[in-house]
Coordinates of N, CA and C and ligand atoms in Angstrom, one line a residue:
M185 N -31.9 -78.3 138.8 CA -32.0 -77.4 139.9 C -33.3 -77.5 140.7
K186 N -33.2 -77.4 142.0 CA -34.4 -77.5 142.8 C -35.2 -76.2 142.8
K187 N -36.5 -76.4 142.9 CA -37.4 -75.3 142.8 C -38.4 -75.3 143.9
E188 N -39.2 -74.2 144.1 CA -40.3 -74.2 145.1 C -41.5 -75.0 144.5
I189 N -42.3 -75.5 145.4 CA -43.6 -76.1 145.0 C -44.6 -74.9 144.8
S190 N -44.9 -74.6 143.5 CA -45.8 -73.5 143.3 C -46.9 -73.7 142.3
S191 N -47.0 -74.9 141.7 CA -48.1 -75.1 140.7 C -48.6 -76.5 140.8
R192 N -49.7 -76.7 140.2 CA -50.3 -78.0 140.1 C -49.3 -79.0 139.5
G193 N -48.6 -78.5 138.5 CA -47.6 -79.4 137.8 C -46.5 -79.8 138.8
D194 N -46.1 -79.0 139.7 CA -45.1 -79.3 140.7 C -45.6 -80.4 141.6
V195 N -46.9 -80.3 142.0 CA -47.5 -81.2 142.9 C -47.6 -82.6 142.2
E196 N -48.0 -82.6 140.9 CA -48.1 -83.8 140.2 C -46.7 -84.5 140.0
L197 N -45.7 -83.7 139.8 CA -44.3 -84.3 139.8 C -44.0 -84.9 141.1
L198 N -44.2 -84.2 142.2 CA -43.9 -84.8 143.5 C -44.6 -86.1 143.8
V199 N -45.9 -86.1 143.5 CA -46.7 -87.3 143.8 C -46.4 -88.4 142.9
S200 N -46.2 -88.1 141.6 CA -45.9 -89.3 140.7 C -44.5 -89.8 141.0
A201 N -43.5 -88.9 141.3 CA -42.2 -89.4 141.6 C -42.2 -90.3 142.9
F202 N -43.0 -89.8 143.9 CA -43.1 -90.5 145.2 C -43.7 -91.9 144.9
Y203 N -44.8 -92.0 144.1 CA -45.4 -93.3 143.9 C -44.5 -94.2 143.1
E204 N -43.7 -93.7 142.2 CA -42.8 -94.5 141.4 C -41.9 -95.3 142.4
K205 N -41.4 -94.6 143.4 CA -40.5 -95.2 144.4 C -41.3 -96.2 145.3
V206 N -42.5 -95.7 145.8 CA -43.3 -96.6 146.7 C -43.7 -97.9 146.0
L207 N -44.0 -97.8 144.7 CA -44.5 -99.1 144.0 C -43.3 -100.0 143.8
K208 N -42.1 -99.5 144.0 CA -40.9 -100.4 143.8 C -40.4 -100.9 145.2
D209 N -41.0 -100.4 146.2 CA -40.5 -100.7 147.6 C -41.1 -102.0 148.1
E210 N -40.2 -102.9 148.5 CA -40.8 -104.2 148.9 C -41.7 -104.2 150.1
L211 N -41.5 -103.2 151.0 CA -42.3 -103.2 152.2 C -43.7 -102.5 151.9
L212 N -43.7 -101.5 151.0 CA -44.9 -100.8 150.8 C -45.8 -101.2 149.6
A213 N -45.1 -101.7 148.5 CA -45.8 -102.1 147.3 C -47.0 -103.0 147.5
P214 N -46.8 -104.0 148.4 CA -48.0 -105.0 148.5 C -49.3 -104.3 148.9
A215 N -49.2 -103.2 149.7 CA -50.4 -102.5 150.2 C -51.2 -101.9 149.0
F216 N -50.5 -101.7 147.8 CA -51.1 -101.0 146.7 C -51.5 -102.1 145.6
A217 N -51.3 -103.3 145.9 CA -51.6 -104.4 145.0 C -53.2 -104.4 144.7
G218 N -53.6 -104.5 143.5 CA -55.0 -104.5 143.2 C -55.6 -103.1 143.1
L219 N -54.9 -102.1 143.4 CA -55.4 -100.7 143.3 C -55.2 -100.2 141.9
D220 N -56.2 -99.5 141.4 CA -56.0 -98.9 140.1 C -55.2 -97.5 140.3
I221 N -53.9 -97.6 140.1 CA -53.1 -96.5 140.4 C -53.4 -95.2 139.5
Q222 N -53.9 -95.5 138.3 CA -54.2 -94.4 137.4 C -55.5 -93.6 137.9
K223 N -56.3 -94.3 138.7 CA -57.4 -93.6 139.4 C -57.0 -93.0 140.7
H224 N -56.0 -93.7 141.4 CA -55.6 -93.2 142.7 C -54.7 -91.9 142.6
L225 N -53.9 -91.8 141.5 CA -53.0 -90.7 141.4 C -53.7 -89.3 141.4
P226 N -54.7 -89.2 140.5 CA -55.4 -87.9 140.5 C -56.0 -87.5 141.9
V227 N -56.4 -88.5 142.7 CA -57.0 -88.3 144.0 C -55.8 -87.7 144.9
M228 N -54.6 -88.3 144.7 CA -53.5 -87.8 145.5 C -53.0 -86.4 145.0
Y229 N -53.1 -86.2 143.7 CA -52.7 -84.8 143.2 C -53.7 -83.8 143.9
G230 N -55.0 -84.1 143.9 CA -55.9 -83.2 144.6 C -55.7 -83.0 146.0
F231 N -55.4 -84.1 146.7 CA -55.1 -84.1 148.2 C -53.9 -83.1 148.4
W232 N -52.8 -83.3 147.8 CA -51.6 -82.5 148.0 C -51.8 -81.1 147.5
S233 N -52.5 -80.9 146.4 CA -52.8 -79.5 145.9 C -53.6 -78.8 146.9
S234 N -54.6 -79.4 147.5 CA -55.4 -78.7 148.5 C -54.6 -78.3 149.7
I235 N -53.6 -79.1 150.1 CA -52.8 -78.8 151.3 C -51.8 -77.7 150.9
L236 N -51.2 -77.8 149.8 CA -50.0 -77.0 149.5 C -50.3 -75.8 148.6
L237 N -51.4 -75.8 147.9 CA -51.7 -74.7 147.0 C -52.9 -73.8 147.3
D238 N -54.1 -74.5 147.3 CA -55.3 -73.6 147.3 C -56.4 -74.0 148.2
G239 N -56.2 -75.1 148.9 CA -57.3 -75.6 149.8 C -58.4 -76.3 149.1
Y240 N -58.4 -76.5 147.7 CA -59.4 -77.2 147.0 C -58.8 -78.4 146.4
G241 N -59.7 -79.3 145.9 CA -59.2 -80.5 145.2 C -59.4 -81.8 145.8
Y242 N -59.7 -81.8 147.1 CA -59.9 -83.1 147.8 C -61.0 -83.0 148.8
T243 N -62.0 -83.9 148.7 CA -62.9 -84.1 149.8 C -63.0 -85.6 150.0
G244 N -62.7 -86.0 151.1 CA -62.7 -87.4 151.4 C -62.3 -87.7 152.9
S245 N -62.3 -88.9 153.2 CA -61.9 -89.3 154.6 C -60.6 -90.2 154.4
P246 N -59.5 -89.6 154.3 CA -58.3 -90.4 154.0 C -58.0 -91.5 155.0
F247 N -58.3 -91.2 156.3 CA -57.9 -92.2 157.3 C -58.7 -93.5 157.1
D248 N -60.0 -93.4 156.8 CA -60.9 -94.6 156.6 C -60.3 -95.5 155.5
K249 N -59.7 -94.9 154.5 CA -59.2 -95.7 153.4 C -58.1 -96.6 153.8
H250 N -57.5 -96.3 154.9 CA -56.3 -97.1 155.4 C -56.7 -98.2 156.3
L251 N -58.0 -98.3 156.7 CA -58.4 -99.3 157.7 C -58.3 -100.7 157.2
R252 N -58.6 -100.9 155.9 CA -58.6 -102.3 155.4 C -57.2 -102.8 155.2
L253 N -56.2 -101.9 155.3 CA -54.8 -102.2 155.0 C -54.1 -102.8 156.3
D254 N -53.2 -103.6 156.1 CA -52.5 -104.1 157.3 C -51.2 -103.3 157.5
L255 N -51.3 -102.2 158.2 CA -50.2 -101.3 158.3 C -49.4 -101.5 159.6
S256 N -48.1 -101.2 159.5 CA -47.2 -101.3 160.6 C -46.4 -100.0 160.8
E257 N -45.8 -99.9 162.0 CA -44.9 -98.7 162.2 C -43.8 -98.6 161.2
A258 N -43.2 -99.8 160.9 CA -42.1 -99.8 159.9 C -42.6 -99.3 158.5
M259 N -43.8 -99.6 158.2 CA -44.3 -99.1 156.9 C -44.5 -97.6 156.9
F260 N -45.0 -97.1 158.0 CA -45.1 -95.6 158.1 C -43.7 -94.9 158.0
E261 N -42.8 -95.5 158.7 CA -41.4 -95.0 158.7 C -40.9 -94.9 157.3
R262 N -41.1 -96.1 156.6 CA -40.6 -96.2 155.2 C -41.3 -95.1 154.3
W263 N -42.6 -95.0 154.5 CA -43.4 -94.1 153.7 C -42.9 -92.7 153.8
L264 N -42.6 -92.3 155.1 CA -42.1 -90.9 155.4 C -40.7 -90.7 154.8
L265 N -39.9 -91.7 154.9 CA -38.5 -91.7 154.4 C -38.5 -91.4 152.9
I266 N -39.4 -92.2 152.2 CA -39.5 -92.0 150.7 C -40.1 -90.7 150.4
F267 N -41.1 -90.3 151.2 CA -41.7 -89.0 150.9 C -40.7 -87.8 151.0
E268 N -40.0 -87.8 152.1 CA -39.0 -86.8 152.4 C -37.9 -86.8 151.3
K269 N -37.4 -88.0 151.0 CA -36.4 -88.1 150.0 C -36.9 -87.5 148.6
T270 N -38.1 -87.8 148.3 CA -38.6 -87.3 147.0 C -38.8 -85.8 147.0
V271 N -39.3 -85.3 148.1 CA -39.5 -83.8 148.2 C -38.1 -83.2 148.0
H272 N -37.1 -83.6 148.7 CA -35.8 -83.0 148.7 C -35.0 -83.2 147.4
E273 N -35.4 -84.3 146.7 CA -34.8 -84.5 145.4 C -35.2 -83.5 144.3
Y274 N -36.4 -83.0 144.4 CA -36.9 -82.0 143.4 C -37.1 -80.6 143.9
F275 N -37.4 -80.4 145.2 CA -37.9 -79.1 145.7 C -37.1 -78.6 146.9
E276 N -37.3 -77.3 147.1 CA -36.8 -76.6 148.3 C -37.8 -75.5 148.7
G277 N -37.5 -75.0 149.8 CA -38.4 -73.8 150.2 C -39.5 -74.2 151.2
E278 N -40.3 -73.1 151.4 CA -41.3 -73.2 152.5 C -42.4 -74.3 152.2
K279 N -42.9 -74.4 151.0 CA -43.9 -75.4 150.7 C -43.3 -76.8 150.8
A280 N -42.1 -76.9 150.4 CA -41.4 -78.3 150.5 C -41.4 -78.7 151.9
E281 N -41.0 -77.8 152.8 CA -40.9 -78.2 154.2 C -42.3 -78.4 154.8
Q282 N -43.3 -77.6 154.3 CA -44.6 -77.7 154.8 C -45.2 -79.1 154.4
A283 N -44.8 -79.6 153.2 CA -45.3 -80.9 152.7 C -44.8 -82.0 153.7
I284 N -43.5 -81.9 154.1 CA -42.9 -82.8 155.0 C -43.5 -82.8 156.3
Q285 N -43.7 -81.6 156.8 CA -44.4 -81.5 158.2 C -45.8 -82.0 158.2
R286 N -46.5 -81.7 157.1 CA -47.9 -82.2 157.1 C -47.9 -83.8 157.0
A287 N -47.1 -84.3 156.2 CA -47.0 -85.8 156.0 C -46.7 -86.4 157.4
R288 N -45.7 -85.8 158.1 CA -45.3 -86.4 159.4 C -46.5 -86.3 160.4
S289 N -47.2 -85.1 160.4 CA -48.3 -85.0 161.4 C -49.5 -85.9 161.0
I290 N -49.8 -86.1 159.7 CA -50.9 -87.0 159.3 C -50.5 -88.4 159.6
A291 N -49.2 -88.8 159.3 CA -48.8 -90.1 159.6 C -48.9 -90.4 161.1
W292 N -48.5 -89.4 161.9 CA -48.6 -89.6 163.4 C -50.0 -89.8 163.8
I293 N -50.9 -89.0 163.3 CA -52.4 -89.2 163.6 C -52.9 -90.5 163.2
F294 N -52.6 -90.9 161.9 CA -53.0 -92.2 161.4 C -52.5 -93.3 162.4
Q295 N -51.2 -93.3 162.8 CA -50.7 -94.3 163.6 C -51.3 -94.3 165.0
S296 N -51.6 -93.1 165.6 CA -52.2 -93.1 166.9 C -53.6 -93.7 166.9
K297 N -54.3 -93.4 165.8 CA -55.7 -94.0 165.7 C -55.6 -95.5 165.5
L298 N -54.8 -95.9 164.6 CA -54.7 -97.4 164.4 C -54.2 -98.1 165.6
R299 N -53.3 -97.5 166.4 CA -52.8 -98.1 167.6 C -53.9 -98.3 168.6
E300 N -54.7 -97.2 168.7 CA -55.8 -97.2 169.7 C -56.8 -98.3 169.3
M301 N -57.0 -98.5 168.0 CA -57.9 -99.5 167.5 C -57.3 -100.9 167.5
G302 N -56.0 -101.0 168.0 CA -55.3 -102.3 168.0 C -55.0 -102.8 166.6
K303 N -54.9 -101.9 165.6 CA -54.7 -102.3 164.2 C -53.3 -101.9 163.7
L304 N -52.4 -101.5 164.5 CA -51.1 -101.1 164.0 C -50.1 -102.3 164.3
G305 N -49.6 -102.9 163.3 CA -48.7 -104.0 163.5 C -47.3 -103.6 163.8
Ligands
HEM286 C1 -47.8 -97.0 155.7 C2 -48.1 -95.9 155.0 C3 -49.2 -95.8 154.0 C4 -49.7 -96.8 153.1 C5 -49.1 -98.1 152.8 C6 -50.8 -96.2 152.4 C7 -51.5 -96.8 151.4 C8 -52.6 -96.3 150.8 C9 -53.5 -97.0 149.9 C10 -53.3 -98.5 149.4 C11 -54.5 -96.2 149.5 C12 -55.7 -96.5 148.6 C13 -56.9 -96.9 149.4 C14 -58.1 -97.2 148.5 O1 -58.4 -96.4 147.7 O2 -58.8 -98.2 148.8 C15 -54.3 -94.9 150.2 C16 -55.1 -93.8 150.0 C17 -54.7 -92.6 150.5 N1 -53.7 -92.3 151.3 FE1 -52.3 -93.6 152.1 N2 -51.0 -94.9 152.8 C18 -50.1 -94.6 153.8 C19 -49.9 -93.4 154.5 C20 -50.5 -92.3 154.1 C21 -50.2 -91.0 154.7 C22 -49.1 -90.7 155.8 C23 -51.0 -90.0 154.1 C24 -51.1 -88.6 154.2 C25 -50.0 -87.8 154.4 C26 -51.8 -90.8 153.2 C27 -52.8 -90.2 152.4 C28 -53.7 -90.9 151.6 C29 -54.8 -90.3 150.9 C30 -55.2 -88.8 150.9 C31 -55.5 -91.3 150.2 C32 -56.7 -91.2 149.3 C33 -58.0 -91.5 150.1 C34 -59.2 -91.3 149.1 O3 -59.2 -92.1 148.2 O4 -60.0 -90.5 149.4 N3 -51.5 -92.1 153.2 N4 -53.1 -95.0 150.9

């Protein structure tokens, strides 16, 4: 049964299920090659907890971390598709929709900046 996103455990489930799919996706997986996923996951738990739960858990500059990657519009589309699919697989309600809206708006901002810099393939 689907539930609301209301605890740290829910956020961890969402993020880990999302990464399980991303790391199997032929378009996205190469971007994560060489990254220590066991170190990356807790950062992402903190990022999404701070957005969806309490405002705490992440201090960083997420955009900058994407500059060294060779990202394309197709990759962002796939990333969002997998994210939305994962959210709806497990969750429903206000926070679930908020997660999707935030992901879309951050993806939009990342792409606009990368495009401006001539870095969006
Ligand atoms: C094409 C789509 C994307 C790909 C392939 C991608 C890939 C990555 C990779 C490989 C890292 C690790 C970078 C590193 O530690 O060196 C990373 C970090 C991160 N990404 Fe993405 N990303 C994408 C889109 C997004 C979007 C849309 C969001 C937000 C909704 C996001 C949020 C983050 C955050 C918060 C970090 C952690 C930054 C830190 O370590 O402080 N990413 N991403």
